[in-house]
């Protein structure tokens, strides 16, 4: 799309607001699901399985949804996602068995996937290449705002006194369903008509194998998987750590929100830091430091020490998601950017299935500290991959077309679908 036909930035603000409410609902529901499972008699392994089911349905749905979005509109996925998130939250609050709780958690995860694929594709399609780092950074601020407020609200509502956890965790899940519904108010006329029309004229399907062989795409997928797995396990397992160390649910909610606040701070300063350091070095250093801090969460430190570690960890992890989005979008063929983003989300969901399951097994065998050590090793691996190729595709593209899939890049300025 020519620059003069690009939409203004009002759509981005509305998208950030909608994402903040949708993510806030999910971030409120995830710890509430863990507490509700504990009230129903779940152990660490069961918590891991339930957290994994959240990502199971999205694991199979991501690529078909990405294919559809590459050749159609993005906006319809957003309200569908909100309805599924809200329904999953509400039904999780009324479920009386661990099996039903896991199933509705999966519906919630599918809704989150629909919303995120539609929203990320919208940002990629309606942003000029030079604006993608900034716009993806601003877009993910919505997620961080939701992650900031959601756990605080859950911790405020959930009480374990006098055996009230079953009732109060159900209340938190019902409130999270109402929070999700609020995001519908910001989704009006959010997709630019010319961008949607151009998508229908996109080139034929690009094979998935070709996308995955494009330099920069595998690194972006793995870095995103590692960062999201770390965030996910922290959200699901910090309540378990709190139970073992005698930390109240309200304090656990504040700790999770502190991490999210640090992530917001990171994304507000991301553009100048990126300009100063460079994408590959920034991804590698923050993943390495994040891995060390994840492992350190396993140490029996006081609450104030845990708060400091989570704040620094949130700042480090904040760079991974938006920069991996830009890496994948700018590396992928122009006609397959939504599919490439969907593959990135498939990697995320694969991590969300495998990491909690592995965390549950290791926690059952080696205690609640083991999942955090495992995440530390995963992030250190992502740091090495980021140094080798994580920033290559997205940083400072060459002035002329290159052979292979990246030859599409000059045309992306005219048709960013």
mmCIF file of C-alpha atoms in Angstrom:
data_model
loop_
_atom_site.group_PDB
_atom_site.id
_atom_site.type_symbol
_atom_site.label_atom_id
_atom_site.label_comp_id
_atom_site.label_asym_id
_atom_site.label_seq_id
_atom_site.Cartn_x
_atom_site.Cartn_y
_atom_site.Cartn_z
ATOM 1 C CA UNK A 1 0.000 0.000 0.000
ATOM 2 C CA UNK A 2 1.458 3.417 -0.932
ATOM 3 C CA UNK A 3 2.285 5.667 2.053
ATOM 4 C CA UNK A 4 -0.454 8.164 1.154
ATOM 5 C CA UNK A 5 -3.052 5.363 1.430
ATOM 6 C CA UNK A 6 -1.894 4.060 4.802
ATOM 7 C CA UNK A 7 -4.376 4.483 7.675
ATOM 8 C CA UNK A 8 -3.643 6.835 10.565
ATOM 9 C CA UNK A 9 -2.656 5.535 13.984
ATOM 10 C CA UNK A 10 -6.103 5.674 15.606
ATOM 11 C CA UNK A 11 -6.641 2.014 14.728
ATOM 12 C CA UNK A 12 -3.445 1.102 16.585
ATOM 13 C CA UNK A 13 -4.579 2.863 19.758
ATOM 14 C CA UNK A 14 -7.943 1.077 19.636
ATOM 15 C CA UNK A 15 -6.180 -2.229 19.025
ATOM 16 C CA UNK A 16 -3.888 -1.648 22.027
ATOM 17 C CA UNK A 17 -6.940 -0.898 24.209
ATOM 18 C CA UNK A 18 -8.795 -4.002 23.006
ATOM 19 C CA UNK A 19 -5.707 -6.162 23.502
ATOM 20 C CA UNK A 20 -5.216 -4.776 27.006
ATOM 21 C CA UNK A 21 -8.708 -5.908 28.042
ATOM 22 C CA UNK A 22 -8.486 -9.272 26.263
ATOM 23 C CA UNK A 23 -5.039 -10.004 27.700
ATOM 24 C CA UNK A 24 -6.127 -8.684 31.087
ATOM 25 C CA UNK A 25 -8.947 -11.229 31.109
ATOM 26 C CA UNK A 26 -6.548 -14.060 30.230
ATOM 27 C CA UNK A 27 -3.891 -12.908 32.721
ATOM 28 C CA UNK A 28 -6.544 -12.737 35.416
ATOM 29 C CA UNK A 29 -7.954 -16.142 34.493
ATOM 30 C CA UNK A 30 -4.676 -18.108 34.276
ATOM 31 C CA UNK A 31 -3.695 -17.814 37.969
ATOM 32 C CA UNK A 32 -7.378 -18.107 38.911
ATOM 33 C CA UNK A 33 -7.544 -21.426 37.044
ATOM 34 C CA UNK A 34 -4.473 -22.613 38.986
ATOM 35 C CA UNK A 35 -6.056 -21.634 42.306
ATOM 36 C CA UNK A 36 -9.377 -23.215 41.330
ATOM 37 C CA UNK A 37 -7.555 -26.404 40.375
ATOM 38 C CA UNK A 38 -5.790 -26.390 43.757
ATOM 39 C CA UNK A 39 -9.178 -25.994 45.466
ATOM 40 C CA UNK A 40 -10.392 -29.065 43.523
ATOM 41 C CA UNK A 41 -7.468 -31.139 44.799
ATOM 42 C CA UNK A 42 -4.955 -30.749 41.949
ATOM 43 C CA UNK A 43 -1.250 -31.349 42.546
ATOM 44 C CA UNK A 44 1.725 -29.853 40.668
ATOM 45 C CA UNK A 45 1.438 -32.360 37.819
ATOM 46 C CA UNK A 46 -2.250 -31.635 37.285
ATOM 47 C CA UNK A 47 -1.538 -27.894 37.231
ATOM 48 C CA UNK A 48 1.020 -28.539 34.470
ATOM 49 C CA UNK A 49 -1.458 -30.575 32.424
ATOM 50 C CA UNK A 50 -4.189 -27.929 32.717
ATOM 51 C CA UNK A 51 -1.748 -25.200 31.714
ATOM 52 C CA UNK A 52 -0.717 -27.322 28.721
ATOM 53 C CA UNK A 53 -4.308 -27.899 27.548
ATOM 54 C CA UNK A 54 -4.672 -24.107 27.305
ATOM 55 C CA UNK A 55 -2.318 -24.307 24.321
ATOM 56 C CA UNK A 56 -3.430 -27.634 22.824
ATOM 57 C CA UNK A 57 -6.301 -26.503 20.549
ATOM 58 C CA UNK A 58 -4.367 -23.450 19.292
ATOM 59 C CA UNK A 59 -1.470 -25.733 18.369
ATOM 60 C CA UNK A 60 -3.544 -27.239 15.544
ATOM 61 C CA UNK A 61 -5.548 -24.142 14.584
ATOM 62 C CA UNK A 62 -2.808 -21.524 14.137
ATOM 63 C CA UNK A 63 -1.586 -22.276 10.593
ATOM 64 C CA UNK A 64 -5.091 -22.643 9.011
ATOM 65 C CA UNK A 65 -6.114 -19.345 10.599
ATOM 66 C CA UNK A 66 -2.932 -17.702 9.317
ATOM 67 C CA UNK A 67 -3.582 -19.012 5.788
ATOM 68 C CA UNK A 68 -7.092 -17.623 5.905
ATOM 69 C CA UNK A 69 -5.867 -14.237 7.100
ATOM 70 C CA UNK A 70 -3.188 -14.008 4.370
ATOM 71 C CA UNK A 71 -5.957 -14.077 1.746
ATOM 72 C CA UNK A 72 -8.740 -12.278 3.596
ATOM 73 C CA UNK A 73 -9.570 -9.869 6.370
ATOM 74 C CA UNK A 74 -7.968 -9.754 9.795
ATOM 75 C CA UNK A 75 -10.682 -7.990 11.787
ATOM 76 C CA UNK A 76 -13.300 -10.811 11.995
ATOM 77 C CA UNK A 77 -10.926 -12.926 14.093
ATOM 78 C CA UNK A 78 -10.887 -10.307 16.858
ATOM 79 C CA UNK A 79 -14.525 -10.531 18.116
ATOM 80 C CA UNK A 80 -14.494 -14.318 17.638
ATOM 81 C CA UNK A 81 -11.455 -14.457 19.894
ATOM 82 C CA UNK A 82 -13.101 -12.259 22.523
ATOM 83 C CA UNK A 83 -16.225 -14.450 22.625
ATOM 84 C CA UNK A 84 -14.141 -17.609 23.070
ATOM 85 C CA UNK A 85 -11.988 -16.005 25.779
ATOM 86 C CA UNK A 86 -15.041 -14.803 27.686
ATOM 87 C CA UNK A 87 -16.852 -18.109 27.333
ATOM 88 C CA UNK A 88 -13.797 -20.096 28.426
ATOM 89 C CA UNK A 89 -13.330 -17.890 31.487
ATOM 90 C CA UNK A 90 -16.989 -18.050 32.537
ATOM 91 C CA UNK A 91 -17.283 -21.812 32.060
ATOM 92 C CA UNK A 92 -13.999 -22.415 33.900
ATOM 93 C CA UNK A 93 -15.532 -20.564 36.836
ATOM 94 C CA UNK A 94 -18.569 -22.844 36.890
ATOM 95 C CA UNK A 95 -16.745 -26.148 36.283
ATOM 96 C CA UNK A 96 -16.600 -28.611 39.140
ATOM 97 C CA UNK A 97 -13.997 -31.084 37.893
ATOM 98 C CA UNK A 98 -10.392 -30.898 36.755
ATOM 99 C CA UNK A 99 -11.326 -32.394 33.361
ATOM 100 C CA UNK A 100 -13.922 -29.698 32.663
ATOM 101 C CA UNK A 101 -11.542 -27.026 33.941
ATOM 102 C CA UNK A 102 -8.869 -28.201 31.502
ATOM 103 C CA UNK A 103 -11.347 -28.285 28.584
ATOM 104 C CA UNK A 104 -12.608 -24.735 29.127
ATOM 105 C CA UNK A 105 -9.048 -23.562 29.624
ATOM 106 C CA UNK A 106 -8.400 -24.905 26.111
ATOM 107 C CA UNK A 107 -11.332 -22.875 24.747
ATOM 108 C CA UNK A 108 -9.856 -19.791 26.389
ATOM 109 C CA UNK A 109 -6.526 -20.519 24.709
ATOM 110 C CA UNK A 110 -8.173 -20.901 21.298
ATOM 111 C CA UNK A 111 -9.872 -17.542 21.730
ATOM 112 C CA UNK A 112 -6.610 -15.897 22.658
ATOM 113 C CA UNK A 113 -4.986 -17.374 19.551
ATOM 114 C CA UNK A 114 -7.762 -16.059 17.255
ATOM 115 C CA UNK A 115 -7.423 -12.584 18.710
ATOM 116 C CA UNK A 116 -3.631 -12.526 18.521
ATOM 117 C CA UNK A 117 -3.395 -13.818 14.924
ATOM 118 C CA UNK A 118 -5.917 -11.248 13.751
ATOM 119 C CA UNK A 119 -4.268 -8.436 15.696
ATOM 120 C CA UNK A 120 -0.668 -9.207 14.732
ATOM 121 C CA UNK A 121 -1.625 -9.594 11.059
ATOM 122 C CA UNK A 122 -3.391 -6.246 11.234
ATOM 123 C CA UNK A 123 -0.262 -4.548 12.587
ATOM 124 C CA UNK A 124 1.940 -6.181 9.930
ATOM 125 C CA UNK A 125 -0.465 -5.254 7.134
ATOM 126 C CA UNK A 126 -1.165 -1.657 8.123
ATOM 127 C CA UNK A 127 2.375 -0.632 9.148
ATOM 128 C CA UNK A 128 5.174 0.543 6.870
ATOM 129 C CA UNK A 129 8.336 -1.623 7.165
ATOM 130 C CA UNK A 130 10.175 1.172 9.002
ATOM 131 C CA UNK A 131 7.313 1.438 11.523
ATOM 132 C CA UNK A 132 7.001 -2.255 12.376
ATOM 133 C CA UNK A 133 9.397 -2.326 15.350
ATOM 134 C CA UNK A 134 7.646 0.663 16.896
ATOM 135 C CA UNK A 135 4.098 -0.501 16.122
ATOM 136 C CA UNK A 136 4.684 -4.051 17.312
ATOM 137 C CA UNK A 137 6.267 -2.611 20.446
ATOM 138 C CA UNK A 138 3.233 -0.396 21.067
ATOM 139 C CA UNK A 139 0.890 -3.284 20.268
ATOM 140 C CA UNK A 140 2.536 -5.500 22.875
ATOM 141 C CA UNK A 141 2.161 -2.741 25.456
ATOM 142 C CA UNK A 142 -1.513 -3.727 25.400
ATOM 143 C CA UNK A 143 -0.525 -7.251 26.405
ATOM 144 C CA UNK A 144 1.718 -5.914 29.158
ATOM 145 C CA UNK A 145 -1.035 -3.684 30.515
ATOM 146 C CA UNK A 146 -3.317 -6.702 30.705
ATOM 147 C CA UNK A 147 -0.578 -8.727 32.385
ATOM 148 C CA UNK A 148 -0.067 -5.874 34.843
ATOM 149 C CA UNK A 149 -3.685 -5.466 35.953
ATOM 150 C CA UNK A 150 -4.973 -9.036 35.557
ATOM 151 C CA UNK A 151 -2.904 -10.776 38.257
ATOM 152 C CA UNK A 152 -3.493 -7.922 40.734
ATOM 153 C CA UNK A 153 -7.252 -8.242 40.214
ATOM 154 C CA UNK A 154 -7.081 -12.025 40.560
ATOM 155 C CA UNK A 155 -4.997 -11.790 43.725
ATOM 156 C CA UNK A 156 -7.404 -9.222 45.180
ATOM 157 C CA UNK A 157 -10.458 -11.388 44.517
ATOM 158 C CA UNK A 158 -9.023 -14.788 45.499
ATOM 159 C CA UNK A 159 -8.839 -15.633 49.177
ATOM 160 C CA UNK A 160 -7.763 -18.913 50.761
ATOM 161 C CA UNK A 161 -9.077 -18.049 54.229
ATOM 162 C CA UNK A 162 -11.695 -20.311 55.779
ATOM 163 C CA UNK A 163 -11.704 -22.599 52.746
ATOM 164 C CA UNK A 164 -13.061 -19.884 50.452
ATOM 165 C CA UNK A 165 -10.662 -20.503 47.554
ATOM 166 C CA UNK A 166 -13.163 -22.511 45.479
ATOM 167 C CA UNK A 167 -15.730 -19.709 45.640
ATOM 168 C CA UNK A 168 -13.352 -16.776 45.215
ATOM 169 C CA UNK A 169 -11.432 -18.349 42.312
ATOM 170 C CA UNK A 170 -14.759 -18.936 40.541
ATOM 171 C CA UNK A 171 -15.657 -15.279 41.109
ATOM 172 C CA UNK A 172 -12.328 -14.169 39.634
ATOM 173 C CA UNK A 173 -12.988 -16.258 36.503
ATOM 174 C CA UNK A 174 -16.467 -14.778 36.044
ATOM 175 C CA UNK A 175 -15.090 -11.257 36.434
ATOM 176 C CA UNK A 176 -12.402 -12.034 33.852
ATOM 177 C CA UNK A 177 -15.153 -13.005 31.379
ATOM 178 C CA UNK A 178 -16.736 -9.578 31.866
ATOM 179 C CA UNK A 179 -13.349 -7.879 31.360
ATOM 180 C CA UNK A 180 -12.919 -9.714 28.049
ATOM 181 C CA UNK A 181 -16.302 -8.459 26.841
ATOM 182 C CA UNK A 182 -15.212 -4.829 27.317
ATOM 183 C CA UNK A 183 -12.633 -5.207 24.541
ATOM 184 C CA UNK A 184 -15.445 -5.478 21.976
ATOM 185 C CA UNK A 185 -16.102 -1.751 22.366
ATOM 186 C CA UNK A 186 -12.752 -0.835 20.728
ATOM 187 C CA UNK A 187 -12.961 -3.020 17.624
ATOM 188 C CA UNK A 188 -15.175 -0.874 15.389
ATOM 189 C CA UNK A 189 -13.772 -0.041 11.921
ATOM 190 C CA UNK A 190 -10.297 -1.147 12.941
ATOM 191 C CA UNK A 191 -9.245 -2.607 9.573
ATOM 192 C CA UNK A 192 -8.415 -0.303 6.663
ATOM 193 C CA UNK A 193 -10.500 -1.165 3.587
ATOM 194 C CA UNK A 194 -7.660 -0.845 1.090
ATOM 195 C CA UNK A 195 -5.451 -3.163 3.170
ATOM 196 C CA UNK A 196 -8.234 -5.755 3.339
ATOM 197 C CA UNK A 197 -8.886 -5.459 -0.392
ATOM 198 C CA UNK A 198 -5.219 -5.886 -1.245
ATOM 199 C CA UNK A 199 -5.105 -9.103 0.794
ATOM 200 C CA UNK A 200 -7.642 -10.719 -1.519
ATOM 201 C CA UNK A 201 -5.244 -10.190 -4.431
ATOM 202 C CA UNK A 202 -2.338 -11.901 -2.640
ATOM 203 C CA UNK A 203 -0.054 -14.355 -4.433
ATOM 204 C CA UNK A 204 -0.669 -18.133 -4.275
ATOM 205 C CA UNK A 205 0.091 -19.984 -1.070
ATOM 206 C CA UNK A 206 3.746 -20.219 -0.061
ATOM 207 C CA UNK A 207 4.635 -23.713 1.257
ATOM 208 C CA UNK A 208 5.146 -23.908 4.993
ATOM 209 C CA UNK A 209 8.514 -25.602 4.487
ATOM 210 C CA UNK A 210 9.701 -22.684 2.361
ATOM 211 C CA UNK A 211 8.692 -20.220 5.079
ATOM 212 C CA UNK A 212 10.488 -22.225 7.760
ATOM 213 C CA UNK A 213 13.667 -22.409 5.670
ATOM 214 C CA UNK A 214 13.825 -18.626 5.314
ATOM 215 C CA UNK A 215 16.754 -17.191 7.250
ATOM 216 C CA UNK A 216 15.573 -15.448 10.397
ATOM 217 C CA UNK A 217 12.212 -17.211 10.677
ATOM 218 C CA UNK A 218 13.370 -20.244 12.751
ATOM 219 C CA UNK A 219 15.360 -18.006 15.115
ATOM 220 C CA UNK A 220 12.387 -15.676 15.594
ATOM 221 C CA UNK A 221 10.083 -18.625 16.284
ATOM 222 C CA UNK A 222 12.396 -20.221 18.865
ATOM 223 C CA UNK A 223 13.130 -16.969 20.687
ATOM 224 C CA UNK A 224 9.412 -16.229 20.890
ATOM 225 C CA UNK A 225 8.734 -19.773 22.149
ATOM 226 C CA UNK A 226 11.357 -19.468 24.881
ATOM 227 C CA UNK A 227 10.220 -16.019 26.057
ATOM 228 C CA UNK A 228 6.526 -16.910 26.088
ATOM 229 C CA UNK A 229 7.178 -20.213 27.861
ATOM 230 C CA UNK A 230 9.030 -18.307 30.572
ATOM 231 C CA UNK A 231 6.159 -15.852 30.993
ATOM 232 C CA UNK A 232 3.585 -18.649 30.948
ATOM 233 C CA UNK A 233 5.312 -20.838 33.531
ATOM 234 C CA UNK A 234 5.858 -17.847 35.793
ATOM 235 C CA UNK A 235 2.126 -17.068 35.628
ATOM 236 C CA UNK A 236 1.044 -20.661 36.238
ATOM 237 C CA UNK A 237 3.675 -21.725 38.799
ATOM 238 C CA UNK A 238 4.314 -18.635 40.905
ATOM 239 C CA UNK A 239 1.035 -19.349 42.763
ATOM 240 C CA UNK A 240 2.402 -22.833 43.527
ATOM 241 C CA UNK A 241 5.692 -21.343 44.735
ATOM 242 C CA UNK A 242 3.678 -18.908 46.841
ATOM 243 C CA UNK A 243 1.728 -21.754 48.431
ATOM 244 C CA UNK A 244 4.950 -23.574 49.338
ATOM 245 C CA UNK A 245 6.669 -20.450 50.724
ATOM 246 C CA UNK A 246 3.627 -19.042 52.503
ATOM 247 C CA UNK A 247 3.189 -16.044 50.159
ATOM 248 C CA UNK A 248 -0.413 -14.790 50.033
ATOM 249 C CA UNK A 249 -2.301 -14.804 46.694
ATOM 250 C CA UNK A 250 -2.544 -11.008 46.748
ATOM 251 C CA UNK A 251 1.243 -10.753 47.058
ATOM 252 C CA UNK A 252 1.716 -13.259 44.230
ATOM 253 C CA UNK A 253 -0.569 -11.126 42.069
ATOM 254 C CA UNK A 254 1.503 -8.035 42.868
ATOM 255 C CA UNK A 255 4.722 -9.866 41.979
ATOM 256 C CA UNK A 256 3.324 -10.972 38.606
ATOM 257 C CA UNK A 257 2.108 -7.463 37.919
ATOM 258 C CA UNK A 258 5.495 -6.010 38.822
ATOM 259 C CA UNK A 259 7.013 -8.182 36.100
ATOM 260 C CA UNK A 260 4.423 -6.890 33.638
ATOM 261 C CA UNK A 261 5.077 -3.259 34.647
ATOM 262 C CA UNK A 262 8.780 -3.754 33.942
ATOM 263 C CA UNK A 263 7.858 -5.156 30.514
ATOM 264 C CA UNK A 264 5.837 -2.013 29.755
ATOM 265 C CA UNK A 265 8.834 0.120 30.730
ATOM 266 C CA UNK A 266 11.022 -1.961 28.435
ATOM 267 C CA UNK A 267 8.742 -1.431 25.438
ATOM 268 C CA UNK A 268 8.513 2.310 26.010
ATOM 269 C CA UNK A 269 12.291 2.597 25.615
ATOM 270 C CA UNK A 270 12.711 -0.211 23.070
ATOM 271 C CA UNK A 271 13.213 1.965 19.976
ATOM 272 C CA UNK A 272 16.211 3.990 21.277
ATOM 273 C CA UNK A 273 17.766 0.907 22.901
ATOM 274 C CA UNK A 274 17.390 -1.026 19.649
ATOM 275 C CA UNK A 275 18.996 1.817 17.713
ATOM 276 C CA UNK A 276 21.910 1.859 20.154
ATOM 277 C CA UNK A 277 22.552 -1.887 20.558
ATOM 278 C CA UNK A 278 21.179 -3.658 17.481
ATOM 279 C CA UNK A 279 18.584 -6.406 17.269
ATOM 280 C CA UNK A 280 20.807 -9.506 17.436
ATOM 281 C CA UNK A 281 22.851 -8.304 20.415
ATOM 282 C CA UNK A 282 19.756 -7.042 22.239
ATOM 283 C CA UNK A 283 17.884 -10.331 21.810
ATOM 284 C CA UNK A 284 20.898 -12.392 22.907
ATOM 285 C CA UNK A 285 21.846 -10.352 25.981
ATOM 286 C CA UNK A 286 18.274 -10.073 27.288
ATOM 287 C CA UNK A 287 17.571 -13.797 26.756
ATOM 288 C CA UNK A 288 20.805 -14.744 28.534
ATOM 289 C CA UNK A 289 20.134 -12.479 31.512
ATOM 290 C CA UNK A 290 16.490 -13.612 31.569
ATOM 291 C CA UNK A 291 17.601 -17.244 31.688
ATOM 292 C CA UNK A 292 19.860 -16.630 34.668
ATOM 293 C CA UNK A 293 17.099 -14.761 36.502
ATOM 294 C CA UNK A 294 14.534 -17.495 35.749
ATOM 295 C CA UNK A 295 16.811 -20.059 37.353
ATOM 296 C CA UNK A 296 17.368 -17.703 40.309
ATOM 297 C CA UNK A 297 13.611 -17.659 41.056
ATOM 298 C CA UNK A 298 14.143 -21.202 42.361
ATOM 299 C CA UNK A 299 16.354 -19.861 45.173
ATOM 300 C CA UNK A 300 14.738 -19.396 48.615
ATOM 301 C CA UNK A 301 15.054 -15.606 48.567
ATOM 302 C CA UNK A 302 12.829 -13.228 50.574
ATOM 303 C CA UNK A 303 9.833 -11.606 48.923
ATOM 304 C CA UNK A 304 11.671 -8.326 48.280
ATOM 305 C CA UNK A 305 14.481 -10.226 46.523
ATOM 306 C CA UNK A 306 11.930 -12.105 44.430
ATOM 307 C CA UNK A 307 10.347 -8.769 43.511
ATOM 308 C CA UNK A 308 13.681 -7.340 42.313
ATOM 309 C CA UNK A 309 14.412 -10.442 40.236
ATOM 310 C CA UNK A 310 10.966 -10.433 38.643
ATOM 311 C CA UNK A 311 11.240 -6.732 37.781
ATOM 312 C CA UNK A 312 14.575 -7.194 35.988
ATOM 313 C CA UNK A 313 13.289 -10.407 34.388
ATOM 314 C CA UNK A 314 10.196 -8.609 33.075
ATOM 315 C CA UNK A 315 12.354 -5.886 31.546
ATOM 316 C CA UNK A 316 14.578 -8.453 29.810
ATOM 317 C CA UNK A 317 11.730 -10.619 28.521
ATOM 318 C CA UNK A 318 9.869 -7.587 27.190
ATOM 319 C CA UNK A 319 12.121 -7.282 24.153
ATOM 320 C CA UNK A 320 11.634 -10.829 22.891
ATOM 321 C CA UNK A 321 8.039 -10.774 21.671
ATOM 322 C CA UNK A 322 7.897 -7.572 19.569
ATOM 323 C CA UNK A 323 11.370 -8.063 18.084
ATOM 324 C CA UNK A 324 10.621 -11.673 17.173
ATOM 325 C CA UNK A 325 7.427 -10.495 15.438
ATOM 326 C CA UNK A 326 9.369 -8.019 13.315
ATOM 327 C CA UNK A 327 12.078 -10.598 12.612
ATOM 328 C CA UNK A 328 9.522 -13.103 11.301
ATOM 329 C CA UNK A 329 7.441 -10.555 9.350
ATOM 330 C CA UNK A 330 10.385 -8.979 7.562
ATOM 331 C CA UNK A 331 12.066 -12.315 6.825
ATOM 332 C CA UNK A 332 8.963 -14.062 5.454
ATOM 333 C CA UNK A 333 7.669 -13.752 1.861
ATOM 334 C CA UNK A 334 5.263 -10.832 1.512
ATOM 335 C CA UNK A 335 2.326 -13.085 0.566
ATOM 336 C CA UNK A 336 2.770 -15.321 3.617
ATOM 337 C CA UNK A 337 3.303 -12.957 6.521
ATOM 338 C CA UNK A 338 0.174 -13.963 8.417
ATOM 339 C CA UNK A 339 1.105 -17.621 7.918
ATOM 340 C CA UNK A 340 4.625 -16.885 9.191
ATOM 341 C CA UNK A 341 3.158 -15.149 12.243
ATOM 342 C CA UNK A 342 0.856 -18.139 12.711
ATOM 343 C CA UNK A 343 3.870 -20.465 12.575
ATOM 344 C CA UNK A 344 5.482 -18.296 15.231
ATOM 345 C CA UNK A 345 2.326 -18.651 17.329
ATOM 346 C CA UNK A 346 2.317 -22.406 16.658
ATOM 347 C CA UNK A 347 5.820 -22.498 18.109
ATOM 348 C CA UNK A 348 4.548 -20.472 21.067
ATOM 349 C CA UNK A 349 1.685 -22.879 21.658
ATOM 350 C CA UNK A 350 3.968 -25.887 21.253
ATOM 351 C CA UNK A 351 6.077 -24.375 24.001
ATOM 352 C CA UNK A 352 2.942 -23.752 26.062
ATOM 353 C CA UNK A 353 1.991 -27.417 25.721
ATOM 354 C CA UNK A 354 5.435 -28.912 26.237
ATOM 355 C CA UNK A 355 6.827 -26.496 28.832
ATOM 356 C CA UNK A 356 3.983 -26.833 31.391
ATOM 357 C CA UNK A 357 3.881 -30.612 30.903
ATOM 358 C CA UNK A 358 7.639 -30.799 31.423
ATOM 359 C CA UNK A 359 7.321 -28.361 34.317
ATOM 360 C CA UNK A 360 4.652 -30.531 35.910
ATOM 361 C CA UNK A 361 6.780 -33.657 35.582
ATOM 362 C CA UNK A 362 9.930 -31.998 36.907
ATOM 363 C CA UNK A 363 8.011 -30.325 39.732
ATOM 364 C CA UNK A 364 6.492 -33.667 40.709
ATOM 365 C CA UNK A 365 9.923 -35.311 40.794
ATOM 366 C CA UNK A 366 12.292 -32.521 41.840
ATOM 367 C CA UNK A 367 10.022 -29.943 43.494
ATOM 368 C CA UNK A 368 8.547 -26.594 42.475
ATOM 369 C CA UNK A 369 11.960 -25.025 41.838
ATOM 370 C CA UNK A 370 12.769 -27.344 38.915
ATOM 371 C CA UNK A 371 10.525 -25.675 36.260
ATOM 372 C CA UNK A 372 12.336 -22.370 36.701
ATOM 373 C CA UNK A 373 15.738 -23.990 36.204
ATOM 374 C CA UNK A 374 14.391 -25.650 33.049
ATOM 375 C CA UNK A 375 13.178 -22.275 31.740
ATOM 376 C CA UNK A 376 16.577 -20.757 32.462
ATOM 377 C CA UNK A 377 18.229 -23.365 30.234
ATOM 378 C CA UNK A 378 15.667 -22.722 27.460
ATOM 379 C CA UNK A 379 16.341 -18.974 27.497
ATOM 380 C CA UNK A 380 20.110 -19.469 27.443
ATOM 381 C CA UNK A 381 19.635 -21.595 24.313
ATOM 382 C CA UNK A 382 17.516 -18.830 22.772
ATOM 383 C CA UNK A 383 20.303 -16.341 23.525
ATOM 384 C CA UNK A 384 22.772 -18.358 21.483
ATOM 385 C CA UNK A 385 20.342 -18.704 18.576
ATOM 386 C CA UNK A 386 19.553 -14.994 18.676
ATOM 387 C CA UNK A 387 23.243 -14.126 18.404
ATOM 388 C CA UNK A 388 23.633 -16.383 15.362
ATOM 389 C CA UNK A 389 20.564 -15.318 13.403
ATOM 390 C CA UNK A 390 17.788 -13.775 15.455
ATOM 391 C CA UNK A 391 18.395 -10.222 14.349
ATOM 392 C CA UNK A 392 19.764 -10.742 10.858
ATOM 393 C CA UNK A 393 16.580 -10.733 8.827
ATOM 394 C CA UNK A 394 14.979 -7.745 10.465
ATOM 395 C CA UNK A 395 17.892 -5.438 11.058
ATOM 396 C CA UNK A 396 18.771 -2.902 8.421
ATOM 397 C CA UNK A 397 17.577 -4.633 5.231
ATOM 398 C CA UNK A 398 19.879 -4.294 2.243
ATOM 399 C CA UNK A 399 19.070 -1.616 -0.295
ATOM 400 C CA UNK A 400 18.528 -4.012 -3.200
ATOM 401 C CA UNK A 401 16.524 -7.228 -3.514
ATOM 402 C CA UNK A 402 18.234 -10.414 -2.380
ATOM 403 C CA UNK A 403 17.725 -13.870 -3.849
ATOM 404 C CA UNK A 404 15.124 -16.179 -2.356
ATOM 405 C CA UNK A 405 12.142 -15.238 -0.221
ATOM 406 C CA UNK A 406 13.552 -11.855 0.874
ATOM 407 C CA UNK A 407 13.387 -10.612 -2.713
ATOM 408 C CA UNK A 408 9.737 -9.937 -1.915
ATOM 409 C CA UNK A 409 10.705 -7.095 0.426
ATOM 410 C CA UNK A 410 10.682 -4.165 -2.007
ATOM 411 C CA UNK A 411 7.160 -5.085 -3.096
ATOM 412 C CA UNK A 412 6.020 -5.081 0.526
ATOM 413 C CA UNK A 413 6.079 -1.288 0.504
ATOM 414 C CA UNK A 414 3.318 -1.345 -2.109
ATOM 415 C CA UNK A 415 1.376 -4.326 -0.829
ATOM 416 C CA UNK A 416 2.244 -5.218 2.774
ATOM 417 C CA UNK A 417 -0.074 -8.171 2.911
#
